[in-house]
Each structure stands twice: as structure tokens, then as C-alpha cells.
XYZ file of C-alpha atoms in Angstrom:
162
model
C 0.000 0.000 0.000
C 1.291 3.411 -0.905
C 0.478 6.572 0.998
C -0.691 9.329 -1.357
C 1.333 12.117 0.297
C 4.520 10.108 0.719
C 6.120 9.127 -2.520
C 8.560 6.306 -2.849
C 7.903 4.754 0.571
C 5.815 1.662 0.892
C 4.180 0.483 4.117
C 4.025 -3.103 2.941
C 6.081 -5.317 5.241
C 6.179 -2.587 7.866
C 7.101 -3.686 11.370
C 4.934 -0.999 12.954
C 1.805 -2.185 14.769
C -1.451 -1.638 12.855
C -2.504 1.312 15.034
C 0.606 3.205 13.937
C 0.134 2.756 10.207
C -0.855 6.028 8.602
C -4.431 6.324 7.288
C -5.096 6.550 3.592
C -6.200 10.189 3.892
C -3.945 12.833 5.514
C -5.012 13.504 9.084
C -4.054 16.181 11.614
C -3.359 14.379 14.896
C -3.614 17.514 17.064
C -7.088 18.517 15.878
C -8.489 15.227 14.571
C -9.451 16.910 11.280
C -8.691 15.427 7.896
C -6.426 17.561 5.776
C -7.423 18.579 2.259
C -6.181 16.095 -0.303
C -5.377 18.705 -2.904
C -1.869 19.195 -1.545
C 0.042 16.033 -0.576
C 1.530 16.228 2.939
C -0.438 19.351 3.919
C -1.476 19.546 7.560
C -3.399 22.674 8.562
C -2.083 24.596 11.578
C -4.643 25.701 14.127
C -4.328 29.092 15.843
C -1.914 30.558 13.269
C -2.893 33.938 11.810
C -3.516 34.007 8.121
C -2.258 36.780 5.848
C -5.686 38.441 5.956
C -5.858 38.696 9.754
C -2.438 40.288 10.345
C -2.380 43.808 11.826
C -1.403 46.552 9.432
C 2.114 47.908 9.710
C 1.108 51.495 8.980
C 1.884 54.019 11.728
C -1.108 55.462 13.586
C -2.378 58.865 12.546
C -1.442 61.986 14.537
C -4.936 62.194 16.000
C -4.490 58.740 17.581
C -1.214 59.685 19.324
C -1.453 61.169 22.844
C -0.067 64.657 23.380
C 3.333 65.021 25.133
C 1.748 66.512 28.277
C -0.486 63.470 28.711
C 2.523 61.222 28.295
C 4.419 63.201 30.957
C 1.437 63.015 33.332
C 1.280 59.263 32.822
C 5.033 58.961 33.409
C 4.863 60.997 36.639
C 1.789 59.133 37.839
C 3.468 55.814 37.151
C 6.684 56.963 38.868
C 4.663 58.082 41.918
C 2.883 54.727 42.075
C 6.238 52.926 41.841
C 7.660 55.142 44.619
C 4.587 54.412 46.755
C 4.957 50.679 46.125
C 8.617 50.923 47.112
C 7.788 52.780 50.333
C 4.981 50.342 51.134
C 7.379 47.455 50.562
C 10.020 49.029 52.820
C 7.419 49.643 55.541
C 6.131 46.090 55.291
C 9.639 44.645 55.484
C 10.479 46.817 58.515
C 7.244 45.802 60.270
C 7.855 42.121 59.584
C 11.437 42.448 60.796
C 10.337 44.185 63.998
C 7.665 41.556 64.564
C 10.191 38.752 64.090
C 12.626 40.479 66.457
C 9.883 40.829 69.076
C 9.072 37.133 68.719
C 12.762 36.358 69.106
C 13.004 38.498 72.266
C 9.883 36.870 73.705
C 11.249 33.397 73.005
C 14.598 34.346 74.580
C 12.796 35.798 77.616
C 10.810 32.585 78.010
C 13.961 30.477 77.711
C 15.724 32.645 80.292
C 12.796 32.226 82.681
C 12.755 28.459 82.189
C 16.528 28.231 82.649
C 16.417 30.455 85.722
C 13.649 28.350 87.237
C 15.526 25.125 86.535
C 18.699 26.608 87.992
C 16.909 27.766 91.152
C 15.362 24.312 91.575
C 18.765 22.685 91.114
C 20.293 25.000 93.738
C 17.448 24.306 96.177
C 17.842 20.565 95.616
C 21.596 20.839 96.226
C 20.955 22.839 99.434
C 18.495 20.228 100.676
C 20.985 17.498 99.875
C 23.726 19.364 101.757
C 21.410 19.885 104.753
C 20.498 16.193 104.766
C 24.148 15.209 104.556
C 25.036 17.579 107.417
C 22.246 16.121 109.608
C 23.418 12.594 108.832
C 26.946 13.524 109.841
C 25.697 15.131 113.064
C 23.689 12.011 113.874
C 26.686 9.779 113.228
C 28.835 12.029 115.396
C 26.288 11.813 118.244
C 26.247 8.044 117.958
C 30.038 7.821 118.004
C 30.568 10.443 120.670
C 27.704 10.552 123.149
C 27.157 13.801 124.996
C 29.751 14.403 127.704
C 27.474 16.994 129.303
C 25.236 14.300 130.804
C 28.211 12.699 132.513
C 29.369 16.050 133.873
C 25.905 16.802 135.192
C 25.830 13.473 136.998
C 29.218 14.218 138.532
C 28.026 17.612 139.693
C 24.966 16.063 141.291
C 27.161 13.683 143.232
C 29.279 16.557 144.521
C 26.206 18.362 145.841
C 25.298 15.385 148.030
C 28.516 15.581 150.000
């Protein structure tokens, strides 16, 4: 079988699967529209401007052009709006920066408070531990060395009886 728009190439004995064999009539895959058969190999392009729909290249008339004062007013108005946008952007950035700094300071303040509280608790725990250790040592000392005052008091009582 010969394709009408392709000369000299035969599809007989083709190794392509049947779904890939070109149809007998030219066909535009993108649009699904059959191409005219008057011109072999012609595939119409969709969305491309034809020669009739092109804009004219003639310059506009003087009446269509804006006057120089209007152009200057537009330029100044546009420059003012750009300046305002710039100032608004700077203000927004400064506000966001200040807000982020305030959040940072608040977070640091909270961390300081937490650290201070933990440190105070650790110091109190160490003090309690030292007090307990001191009491234990005093108790051990009392067990090892009983009070000599009681013996002296007994001796003094004996002397009074004489």
C-alpha cells in the first residue's frame, strides 16, 4: 500500500503495529481533522494567523497619538505609584522584621525564665541534699561520741550530796 502524500515509501512489510500505520487520507493528529487532499503532505495549523488577519504595519495617525503633556502626566503618575509601592514594601519589610525580632526576644525571655527556674530548683535541691548530709553527719557524730554533758551533770549532782 502506498500513501498518497509520501512518494517512494511503501508500508508493505512494515514492522509498525497496525494502530501506527498512517491512514489513507492525511489527518491532523492535534485537531483530529482530515487535511485537504489537494496538496500532498499538507497539515493545517490551528491558531496561526492568516495573511488576511495580520495587523497593518502602517503608523497610527497623529490624531491617535497622545499629546506630550499626557505622556508626561502618565510617566509621573506611574513613577509616583512605583515610589509608593517601594515605600509600602520598605514599611512592610520593617514591620515584619520588627515583629520577628519581638518574637525572638519573647522566646529568649521565656527560655531565660525556664533556665532560671531550673537553675533555682537545682540550687534548692543541692541545698536540701547538703542539709540532709550535714544532719546525717551530726547524727553519726552523736552516735560515736555521746554527749559528755550528761556525765558532767551526773558528777556535779554527786558533789552536791557531799
